[in-house]
Coordinates of C-alpha atoms in Angstrom, one line a residue:
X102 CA 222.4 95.8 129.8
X103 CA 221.1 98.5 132.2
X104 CA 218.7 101.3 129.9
X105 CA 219.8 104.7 130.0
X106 CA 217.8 106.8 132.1
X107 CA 217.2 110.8 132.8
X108 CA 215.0 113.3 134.6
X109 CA 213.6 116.5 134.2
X110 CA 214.2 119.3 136.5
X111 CA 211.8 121.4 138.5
X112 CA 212.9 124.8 136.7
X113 CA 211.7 126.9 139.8
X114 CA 214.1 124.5 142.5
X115 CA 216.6 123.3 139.9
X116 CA 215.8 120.1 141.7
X117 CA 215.7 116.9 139.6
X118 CA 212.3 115.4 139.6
X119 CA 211.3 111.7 140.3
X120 CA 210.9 109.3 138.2
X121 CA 213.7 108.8 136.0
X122 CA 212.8 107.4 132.3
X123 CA 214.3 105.3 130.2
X124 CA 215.5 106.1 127.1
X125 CA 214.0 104.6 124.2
X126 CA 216.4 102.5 122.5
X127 CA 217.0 102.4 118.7
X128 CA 215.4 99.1 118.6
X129 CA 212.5 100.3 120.0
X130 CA 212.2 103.4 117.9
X131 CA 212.1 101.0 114.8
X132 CA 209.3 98.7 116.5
X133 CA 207.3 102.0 117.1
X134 CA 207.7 102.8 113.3
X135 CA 207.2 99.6 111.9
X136 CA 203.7 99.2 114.1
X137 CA 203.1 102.7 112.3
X138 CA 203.3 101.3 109.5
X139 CA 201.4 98.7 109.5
X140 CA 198.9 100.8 111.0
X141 CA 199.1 103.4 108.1
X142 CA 196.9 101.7 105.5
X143 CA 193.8 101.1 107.6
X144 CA 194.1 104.5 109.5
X145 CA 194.3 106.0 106.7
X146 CA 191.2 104.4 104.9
X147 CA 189.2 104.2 108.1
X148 CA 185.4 106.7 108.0
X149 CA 185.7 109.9 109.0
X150 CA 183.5 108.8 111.6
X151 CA 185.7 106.4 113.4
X152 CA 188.7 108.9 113.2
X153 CA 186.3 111.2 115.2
X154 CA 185.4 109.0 117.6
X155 CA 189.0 108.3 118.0
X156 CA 189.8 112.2 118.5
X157 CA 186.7 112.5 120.9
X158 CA 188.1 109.9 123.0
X159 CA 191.3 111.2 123.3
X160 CA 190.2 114.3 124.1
X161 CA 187.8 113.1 127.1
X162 CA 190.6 110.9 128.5
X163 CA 193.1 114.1 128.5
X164 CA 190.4 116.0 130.1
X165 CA 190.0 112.8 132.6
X166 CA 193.1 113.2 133.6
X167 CA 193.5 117.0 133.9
X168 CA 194.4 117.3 137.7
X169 CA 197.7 115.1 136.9
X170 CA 198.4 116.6 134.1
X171 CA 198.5 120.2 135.4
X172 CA 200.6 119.1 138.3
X173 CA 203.1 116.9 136.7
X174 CA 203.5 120.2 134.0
X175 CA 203.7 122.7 136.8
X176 CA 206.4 120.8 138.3
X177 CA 208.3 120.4 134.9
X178 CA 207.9 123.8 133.9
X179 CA 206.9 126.1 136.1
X180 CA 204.1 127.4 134.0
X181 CA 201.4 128.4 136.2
X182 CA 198.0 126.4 137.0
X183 CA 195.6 128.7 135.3
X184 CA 198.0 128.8 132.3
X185 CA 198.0 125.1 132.4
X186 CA 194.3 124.7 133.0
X187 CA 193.9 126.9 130.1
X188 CA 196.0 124.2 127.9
X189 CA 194.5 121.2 129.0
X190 CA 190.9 123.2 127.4
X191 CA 192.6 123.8 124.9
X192 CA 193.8 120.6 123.9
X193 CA 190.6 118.9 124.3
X194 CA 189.0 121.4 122.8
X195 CA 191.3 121.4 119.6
X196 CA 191.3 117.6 119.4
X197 CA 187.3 117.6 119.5
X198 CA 187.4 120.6 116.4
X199 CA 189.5 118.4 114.3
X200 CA 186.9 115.6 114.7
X201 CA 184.2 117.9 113.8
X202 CA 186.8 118.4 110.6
X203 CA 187.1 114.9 110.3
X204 CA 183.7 114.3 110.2
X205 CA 182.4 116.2 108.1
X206 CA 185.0 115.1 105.6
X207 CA 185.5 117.6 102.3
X208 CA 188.9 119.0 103.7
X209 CA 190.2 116.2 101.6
X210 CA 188.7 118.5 98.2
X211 CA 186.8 115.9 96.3
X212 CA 186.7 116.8 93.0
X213 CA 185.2 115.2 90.0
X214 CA 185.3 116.2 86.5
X215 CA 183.1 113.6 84.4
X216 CA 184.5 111.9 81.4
X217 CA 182.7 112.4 77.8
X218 CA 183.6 110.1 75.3
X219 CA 182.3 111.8 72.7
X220 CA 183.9 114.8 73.1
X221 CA 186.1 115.7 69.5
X222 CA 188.6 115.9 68.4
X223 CA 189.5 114.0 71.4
X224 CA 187.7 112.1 73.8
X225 CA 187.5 113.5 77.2
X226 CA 188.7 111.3 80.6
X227 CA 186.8 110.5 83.6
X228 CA 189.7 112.5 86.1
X229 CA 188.4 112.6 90.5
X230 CA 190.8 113.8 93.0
X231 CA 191.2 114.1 96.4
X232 CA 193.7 114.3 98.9
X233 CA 195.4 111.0 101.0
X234 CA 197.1 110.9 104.8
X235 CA 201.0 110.9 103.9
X236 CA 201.6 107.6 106.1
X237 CA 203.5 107.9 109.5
X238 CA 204.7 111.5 111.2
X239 CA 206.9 112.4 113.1
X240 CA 206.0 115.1 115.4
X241 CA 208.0 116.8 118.3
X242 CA 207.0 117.8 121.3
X243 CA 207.3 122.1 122.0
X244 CA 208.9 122.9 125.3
X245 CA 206.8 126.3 125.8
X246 CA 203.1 124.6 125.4
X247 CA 203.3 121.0 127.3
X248 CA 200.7 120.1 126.0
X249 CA 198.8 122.0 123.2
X250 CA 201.8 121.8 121.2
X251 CA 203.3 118.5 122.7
X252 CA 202.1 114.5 122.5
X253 CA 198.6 115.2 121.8
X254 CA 198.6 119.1 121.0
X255 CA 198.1 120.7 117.1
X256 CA 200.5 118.5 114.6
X257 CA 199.7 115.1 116.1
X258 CA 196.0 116.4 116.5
X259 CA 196.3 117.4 113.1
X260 CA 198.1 114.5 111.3
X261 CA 195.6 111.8 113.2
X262 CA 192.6 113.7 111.6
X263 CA 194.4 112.9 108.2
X264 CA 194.5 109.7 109.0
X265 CA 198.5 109.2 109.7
X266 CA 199.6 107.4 112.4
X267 CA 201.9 109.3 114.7
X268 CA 205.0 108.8 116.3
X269 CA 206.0 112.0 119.2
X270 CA 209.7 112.6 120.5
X271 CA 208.8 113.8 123.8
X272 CA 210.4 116.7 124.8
X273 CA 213.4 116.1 127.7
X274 CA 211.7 119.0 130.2
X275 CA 208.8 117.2 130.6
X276 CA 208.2 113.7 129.9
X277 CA 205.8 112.6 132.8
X278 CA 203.4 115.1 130.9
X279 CA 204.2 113.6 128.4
X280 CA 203.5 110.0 129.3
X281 CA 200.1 110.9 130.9
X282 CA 198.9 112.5 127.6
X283 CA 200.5 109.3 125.7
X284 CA 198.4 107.4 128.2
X285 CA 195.3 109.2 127.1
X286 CA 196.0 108.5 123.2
X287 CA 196.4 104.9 123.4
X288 CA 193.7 104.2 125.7
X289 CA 191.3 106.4 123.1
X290 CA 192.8 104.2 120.5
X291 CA 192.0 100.8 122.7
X292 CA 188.6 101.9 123.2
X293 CA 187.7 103.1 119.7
X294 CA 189.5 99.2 118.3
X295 CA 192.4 101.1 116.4
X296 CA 195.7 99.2 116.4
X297 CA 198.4 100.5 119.0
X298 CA 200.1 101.9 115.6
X299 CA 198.9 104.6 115.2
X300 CA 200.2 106.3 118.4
X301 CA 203.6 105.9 119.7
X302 CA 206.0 108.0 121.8
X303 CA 209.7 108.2 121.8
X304 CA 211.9 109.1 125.0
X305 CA 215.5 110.5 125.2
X306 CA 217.2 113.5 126.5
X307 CA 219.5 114.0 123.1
X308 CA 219.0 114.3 120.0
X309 CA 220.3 111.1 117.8
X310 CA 216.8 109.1 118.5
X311 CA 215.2 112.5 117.0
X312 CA 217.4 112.2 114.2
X313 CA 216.8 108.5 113.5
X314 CA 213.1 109.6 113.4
X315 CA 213.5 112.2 111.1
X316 CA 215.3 110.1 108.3
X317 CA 213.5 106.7 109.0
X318 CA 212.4 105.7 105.4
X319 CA 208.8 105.2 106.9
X320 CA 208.1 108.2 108.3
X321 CA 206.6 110.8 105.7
X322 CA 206.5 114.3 107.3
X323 CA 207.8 116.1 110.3
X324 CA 205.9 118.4 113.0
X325 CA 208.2 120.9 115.0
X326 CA 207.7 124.0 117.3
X327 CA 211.2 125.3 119.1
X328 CA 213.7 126.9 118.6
X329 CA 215.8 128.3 114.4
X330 CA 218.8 126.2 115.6
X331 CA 216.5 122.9 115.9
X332 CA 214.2 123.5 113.0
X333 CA 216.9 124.2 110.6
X334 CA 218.7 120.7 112.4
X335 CA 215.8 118.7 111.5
X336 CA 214.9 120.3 108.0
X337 CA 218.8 119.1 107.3
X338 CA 218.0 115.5 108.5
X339 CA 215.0 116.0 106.8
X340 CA 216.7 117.2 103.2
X341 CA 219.8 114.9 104.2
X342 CA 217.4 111.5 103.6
X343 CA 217.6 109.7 100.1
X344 CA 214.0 110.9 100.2
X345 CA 213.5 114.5 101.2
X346 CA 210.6 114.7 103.1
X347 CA 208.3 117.9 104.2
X348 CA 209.1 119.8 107.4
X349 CA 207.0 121.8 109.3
X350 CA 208.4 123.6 111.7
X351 CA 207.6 126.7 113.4
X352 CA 211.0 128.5 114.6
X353 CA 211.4 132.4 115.1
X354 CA 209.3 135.3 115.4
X355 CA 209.7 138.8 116.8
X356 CA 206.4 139.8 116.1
X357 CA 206.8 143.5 115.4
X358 CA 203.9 146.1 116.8
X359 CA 203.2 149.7 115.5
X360 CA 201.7 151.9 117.3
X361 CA 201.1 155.3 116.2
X362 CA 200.6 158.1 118.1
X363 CA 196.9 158.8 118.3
X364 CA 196.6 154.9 118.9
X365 CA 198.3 155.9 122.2
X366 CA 196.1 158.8 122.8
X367 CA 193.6 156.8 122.7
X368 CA 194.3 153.9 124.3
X369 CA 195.8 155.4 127.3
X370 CA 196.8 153.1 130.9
X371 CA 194.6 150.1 129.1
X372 CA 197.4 150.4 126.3
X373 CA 199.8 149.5 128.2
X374 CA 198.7 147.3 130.6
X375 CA 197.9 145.2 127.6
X376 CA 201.2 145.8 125.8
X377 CA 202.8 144.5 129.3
X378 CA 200.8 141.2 129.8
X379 CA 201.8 140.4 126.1
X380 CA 205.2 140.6 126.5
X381 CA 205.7 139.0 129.8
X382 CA 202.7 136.7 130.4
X383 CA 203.6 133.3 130.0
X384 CA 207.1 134.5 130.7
X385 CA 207.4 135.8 127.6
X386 CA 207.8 132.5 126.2
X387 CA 205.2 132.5 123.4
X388 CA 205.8 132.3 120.2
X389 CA 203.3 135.4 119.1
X390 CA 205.4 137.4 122.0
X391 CA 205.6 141.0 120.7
X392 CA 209.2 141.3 120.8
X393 CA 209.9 144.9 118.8
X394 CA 207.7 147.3 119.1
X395 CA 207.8 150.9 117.0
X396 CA 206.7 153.8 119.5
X397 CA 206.7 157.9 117.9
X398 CA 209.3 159.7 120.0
X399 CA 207.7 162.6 121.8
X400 CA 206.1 163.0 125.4
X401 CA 203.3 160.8 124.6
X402 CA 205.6 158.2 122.9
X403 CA 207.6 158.7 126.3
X404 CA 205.1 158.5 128.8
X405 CA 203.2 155.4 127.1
X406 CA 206.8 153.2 127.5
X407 CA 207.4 154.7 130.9
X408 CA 204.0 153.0 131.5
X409 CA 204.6 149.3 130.5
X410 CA 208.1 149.9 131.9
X411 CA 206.7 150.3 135.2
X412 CA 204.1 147.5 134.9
X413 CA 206.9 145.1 134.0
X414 CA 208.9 146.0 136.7
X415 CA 206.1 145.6 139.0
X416 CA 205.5 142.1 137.7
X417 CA 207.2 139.3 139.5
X418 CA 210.4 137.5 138.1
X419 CA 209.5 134.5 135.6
X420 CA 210.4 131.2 135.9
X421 CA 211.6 130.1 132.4
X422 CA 210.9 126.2 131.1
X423 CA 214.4 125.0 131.6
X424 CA 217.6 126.5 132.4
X425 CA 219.0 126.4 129.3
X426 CA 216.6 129.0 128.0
X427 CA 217.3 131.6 131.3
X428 CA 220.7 131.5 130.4
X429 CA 220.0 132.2 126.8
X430 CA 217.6 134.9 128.1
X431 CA 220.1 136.2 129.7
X432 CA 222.8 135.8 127.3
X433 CA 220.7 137.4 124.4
X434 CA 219.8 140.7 126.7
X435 CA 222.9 141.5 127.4
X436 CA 223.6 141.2 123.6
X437 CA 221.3 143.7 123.3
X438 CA 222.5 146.2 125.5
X439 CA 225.9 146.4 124.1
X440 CA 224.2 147.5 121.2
X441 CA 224.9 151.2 120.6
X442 CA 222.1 153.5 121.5
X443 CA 220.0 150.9 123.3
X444 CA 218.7 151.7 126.4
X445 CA 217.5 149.9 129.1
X446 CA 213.7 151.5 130.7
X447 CA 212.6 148.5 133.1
X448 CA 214.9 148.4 136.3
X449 CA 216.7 145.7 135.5
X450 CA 217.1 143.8 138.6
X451 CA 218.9 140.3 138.4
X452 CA 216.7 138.0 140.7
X453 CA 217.9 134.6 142.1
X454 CA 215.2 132.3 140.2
X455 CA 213.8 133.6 137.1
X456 CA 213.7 136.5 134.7
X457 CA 213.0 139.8 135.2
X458 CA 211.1 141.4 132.2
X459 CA 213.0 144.1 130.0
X460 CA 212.3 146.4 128.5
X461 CA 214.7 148.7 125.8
X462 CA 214.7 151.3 123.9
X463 CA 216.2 152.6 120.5
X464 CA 216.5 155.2 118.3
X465 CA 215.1 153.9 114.6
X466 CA 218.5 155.7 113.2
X467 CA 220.3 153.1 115.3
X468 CA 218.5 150.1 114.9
X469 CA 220.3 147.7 113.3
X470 CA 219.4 143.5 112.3
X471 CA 221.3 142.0 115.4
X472 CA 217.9 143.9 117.3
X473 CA 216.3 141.8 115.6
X474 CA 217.0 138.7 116.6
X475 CA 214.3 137.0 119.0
X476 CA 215.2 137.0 122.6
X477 CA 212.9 134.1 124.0
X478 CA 211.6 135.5 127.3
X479 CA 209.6 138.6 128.3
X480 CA 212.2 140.9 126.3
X481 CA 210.8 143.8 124.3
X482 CA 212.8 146.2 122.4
X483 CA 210.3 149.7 121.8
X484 CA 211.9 151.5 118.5
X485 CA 211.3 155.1 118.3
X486 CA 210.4 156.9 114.8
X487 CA 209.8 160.4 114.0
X488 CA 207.5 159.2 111.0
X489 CA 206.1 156.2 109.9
X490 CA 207.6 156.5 106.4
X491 CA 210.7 155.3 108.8
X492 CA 209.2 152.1 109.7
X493 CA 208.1 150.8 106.6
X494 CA 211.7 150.0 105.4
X495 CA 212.8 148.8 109.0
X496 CA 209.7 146.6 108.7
X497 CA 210.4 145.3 105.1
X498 CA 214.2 144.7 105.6
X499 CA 213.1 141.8 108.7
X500 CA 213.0 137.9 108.5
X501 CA 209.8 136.4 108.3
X502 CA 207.6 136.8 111.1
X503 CA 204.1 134.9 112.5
X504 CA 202.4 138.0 113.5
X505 CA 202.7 141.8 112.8
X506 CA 200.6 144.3 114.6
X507 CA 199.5 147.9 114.1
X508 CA 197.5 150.0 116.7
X509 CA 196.1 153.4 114.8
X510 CA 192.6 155.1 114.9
X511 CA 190.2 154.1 112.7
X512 CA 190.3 157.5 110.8
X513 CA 194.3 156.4 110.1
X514 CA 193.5 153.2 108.0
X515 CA 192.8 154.3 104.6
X516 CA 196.2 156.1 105.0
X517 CA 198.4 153.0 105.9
X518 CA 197.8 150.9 103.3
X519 CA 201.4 151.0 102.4
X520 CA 202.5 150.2 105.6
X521 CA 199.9 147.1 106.2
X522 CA 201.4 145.6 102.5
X523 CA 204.9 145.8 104.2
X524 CA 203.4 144.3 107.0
X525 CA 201.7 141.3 105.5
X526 CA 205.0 140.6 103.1
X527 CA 206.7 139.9 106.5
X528 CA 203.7 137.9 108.3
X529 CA 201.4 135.3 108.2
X530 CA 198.9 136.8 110.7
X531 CA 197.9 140.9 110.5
X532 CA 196.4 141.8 113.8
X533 CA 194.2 145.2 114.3
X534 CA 194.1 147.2 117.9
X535 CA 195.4 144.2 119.0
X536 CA 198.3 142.1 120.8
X537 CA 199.1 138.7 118.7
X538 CA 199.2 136.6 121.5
X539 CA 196.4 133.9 122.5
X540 CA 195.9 132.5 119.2
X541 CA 192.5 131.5 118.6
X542 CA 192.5 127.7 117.3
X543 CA 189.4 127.8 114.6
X544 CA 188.9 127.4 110.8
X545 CA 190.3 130.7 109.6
X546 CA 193.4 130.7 111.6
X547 CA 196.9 131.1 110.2
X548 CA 199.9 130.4 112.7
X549 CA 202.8 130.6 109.9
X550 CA 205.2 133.0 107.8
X551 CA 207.7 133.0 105.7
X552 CA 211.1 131.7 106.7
X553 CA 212.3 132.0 109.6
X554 CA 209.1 131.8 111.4
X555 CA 208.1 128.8 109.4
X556 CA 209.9 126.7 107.4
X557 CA 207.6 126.2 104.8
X558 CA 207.8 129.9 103.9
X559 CA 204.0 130.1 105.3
X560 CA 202.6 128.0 102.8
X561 CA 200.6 126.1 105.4
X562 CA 199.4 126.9 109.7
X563 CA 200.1 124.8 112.2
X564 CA 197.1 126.1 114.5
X565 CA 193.2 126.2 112.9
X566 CA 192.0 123.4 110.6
X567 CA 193.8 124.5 107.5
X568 CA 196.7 121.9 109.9
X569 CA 195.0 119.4 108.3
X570 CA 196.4 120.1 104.9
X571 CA 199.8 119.5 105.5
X572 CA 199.6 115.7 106.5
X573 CA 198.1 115.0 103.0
X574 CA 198.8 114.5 99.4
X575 CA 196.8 114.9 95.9
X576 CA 196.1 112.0 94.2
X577 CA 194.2 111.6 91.6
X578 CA 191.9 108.3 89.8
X579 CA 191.3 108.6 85.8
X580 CA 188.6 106.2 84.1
X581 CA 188.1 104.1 87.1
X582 CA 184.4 102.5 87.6
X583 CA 182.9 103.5 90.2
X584 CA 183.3 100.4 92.9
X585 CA 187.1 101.1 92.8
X586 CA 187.1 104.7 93.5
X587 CA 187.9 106.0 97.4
X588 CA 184.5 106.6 99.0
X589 CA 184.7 110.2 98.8
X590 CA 185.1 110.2 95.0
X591 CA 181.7 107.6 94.4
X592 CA 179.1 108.8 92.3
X593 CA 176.6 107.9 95.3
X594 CA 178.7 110.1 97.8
X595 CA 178.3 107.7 101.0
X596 CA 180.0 110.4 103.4
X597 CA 178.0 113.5 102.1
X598 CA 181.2 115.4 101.8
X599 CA 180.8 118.8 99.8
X600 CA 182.4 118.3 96.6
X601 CA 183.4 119.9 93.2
X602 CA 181.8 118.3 90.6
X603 CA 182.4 119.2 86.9
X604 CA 183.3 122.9 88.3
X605 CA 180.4 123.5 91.3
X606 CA 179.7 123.1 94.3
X607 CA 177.5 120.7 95.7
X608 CA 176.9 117.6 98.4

């Protein structure tokens, strides 16, 4: 029988692209998860030295192979090169931080609380701890970040680390991308003696293979970035299985910006320059994209909007990842508009290719919830309050939300304390005098929030090292000697991993 095959499409042409693919066939999917699995037990127990070699592999061979991989992505999404030349950085540069994690070891939280058997009236157990890789995940690749969020971007970065094999769902818009940053995995894996197990990709321009994935028995946790209508799909495979398993997905996010009105005196042109490259850079398609913004009516308030207004329309029409999201884009603005009292400040011109950036304006009397649902482009609604005391219940009657910003004066702080506790109910990131998007990856990051914008409720990140966490479980040893005990719990410590021993500190 002939495989099923599809293409992407160049988003800027609407052209399909050569080559075709072929589908992965259920078959295949279970051979991909069964090699996980038998891969799972060794990856998992392997040193955190070879699992860094591994990840220091696989990010030289995606560096290696940077040229291709910028211009297959350019082709399949439209994305700019210094955008993508950013990414490909960035995914190296993630992939070599998690080996440094990996490495070093105590994010699996050794802890050891010695045993006295003469303890009375009872006698007191030998109890270590640590946490253990899951087994196989299942990650999906994001359509907005081909790569630092795809094959070999945060969650399979992440859940390698742990020590769990991975298996990726590619996503449809891009899957020569795709393959070259598969090809970079497995030939890291080759070269650092791993089994092929531990990395395999899935292909298919539907959604039943993603599906399959999601409630195979063997896999044990699920990365996601994309859209609330996909998250919640897969959280219902997910909860649908006769084993629930953990979802992460990252889904929704308005990312609502204050701005008071000496933050505007201040900040002046710069202000809004800024404000405008946040909301339409990357064609607004970010996830930290500040889509509602809270702006003090007045002439300042005025003259700050009729700034950014004009720098959006001088910017040129985007060209969105895939048609599907223009016409949402387009669907969702117009949605927005009908709304009573919101009006339009940009121009508004309909271009041929692309989306022109918007941006709208409403009363705070009038805003109402439907405002508040994300429009994935470079779409900004500013909201216009009289006094702040107005925004804090705005601000608290929201969904969850990845990022909330305020921009005030220094001298302003000790006076919006209230308002920053609204804020950081509704967010998992608080951002100062600044815009929330470029997330840095690094050890303190948080990219979460509760629900929508996660669905975890924020309990975990899916950018920084804290990743790492999710892709593990506690378990716990009591009364074992010492030669059966995981490495990391031994009384000689053969890693040198910080651990907690009978309440401190110490290595």
């Amino acid at each position: 029988m002939t495989a099923r095959t599809f293409q992407a499409t160049n988003p800027a042409t609407g052209q399909p692209l050569a080559p075709a693919f072929e589908v992965t066939t259920p078959e295949e999917l279970e051979s991909l998860v069964a090699a996980a699995k038998d891969a799972a037990r060794g990856f998992a127990t392997s040193s955190p030295t070879q699992r860094a070699d591994f990840l220091n592999t696989a990010a030289a061979a995606i560096e290696a192979r940077g040229d291709e991989l910028i211009a297959a992505a350019m082709l399949e999404t439209g994305l700019p090169e210094a955008r993508l030349r950013g990414e490909v950085g960035r995914t190296a540069n993630q992939l070599r931080l998690f080996a440094r994690v990996a490495a070093e070891g105590s994010w699996v939280d050794a802890r050891i609380d010695h045993g006295d058997p003469t303890r009375r009236p009872a006698p007191k157990p030998d109890v270590r701890s640590l946490r253990v890789a899951l087994g196989p995940v299942a990650v999906f690749g994001a359509s907005n970040f081909p790569l630092a969020f795809s094959v070999a971007g945060g969650d399979t970065t992440s859940a390698l680390a742990a020590g769990c094999p991975v298996v990726v769902k590619a996503h449809p818009a891009h899957p020569a991308t795709s393959e070259l940053a598969a090809a970079a995995i497995r030939e890291a894996a080759a070269k650092c003696g791993l089994p092929a197990g531990v990395f395999g990709i899935v292909y298919e321009d539907g959604y039943e293979l993603g599906v399959q994935l999601v409630q195979h028995p063997e896999i044990h946790a699920v990365g996601f970035t994309g859209s609330r209508a996909g998250g919640l799909a897969i959280v219902a495979a997910a909860q649908a299985r006769e084993v629930p398993i953990p979802v992460y997905a990252e889904m929704s996010s308005v990312n609502p910006s204050v701005f008071t009105a000496a933050a505007i005196d201040r900040g002046g042109a710069a202000l809004a320059g800024g404000l405008a490259t946040s909301i339409s850079g990357s064609g607004g398609q970010l996830c930290t994209q500040p889509g509602l913004i809270f702006v003090p009516v007045g002439e300042a308030g005025d003259a700050f909007l009729q700034q950014v207004a004009a720098k959006l329309d001088a910017t040129p029409a985007c060209t969105l990842l895939t048609g599907g999201i223009l016409n949402a884009y387009q669907k969702g603005a117009a949605g927005h508009l009908a709304v009573a009292g919101v009006q339009p400040m940009t121009q508004g011109s309909e271009p041929e290719q692309g989306a022109q950036p918007q941006l709208l304006s409403v009363p705070i009397a009038a805003f109402t919830s439907d405002l508040a649902d994300e429009v994935f482009g470079p779409l900004s609604i500013a909201v216009r309050y009289d006094r702040l005391e107005e925004v804090m219940p705005v601000l608290a009657g929201l969904e969850g939300q990845l990022t909330a910003s305020l921009h005030a004066t220094d001298d302003e702080l000790d006076g919006l304390s209230d308002l920053l506790h609204v804020m950081g109910q509704r967010a998992g990131r608080l951002v100062l005098n600044g815009f929330p998007t470029g997330v840095e990856v690094g050890h303190a990051m948080v990219h979460g929030g509760p629900f929508p914008a996660t669905s975890d409720g924020g309990r975990s990140t899916s950018v920084g090292t804290l990743a790492i966490g999710r892709f593990a479980r506690l378990r716990a040893y009591q009364d074992f000697p010492d030669r059966a005990l995981p490495p990391e719990l031994q009384d000689a410590n053969p890693y040198g991993i910080w651990r907690l021993v009978d309440g401190e500190r110490t290595r």
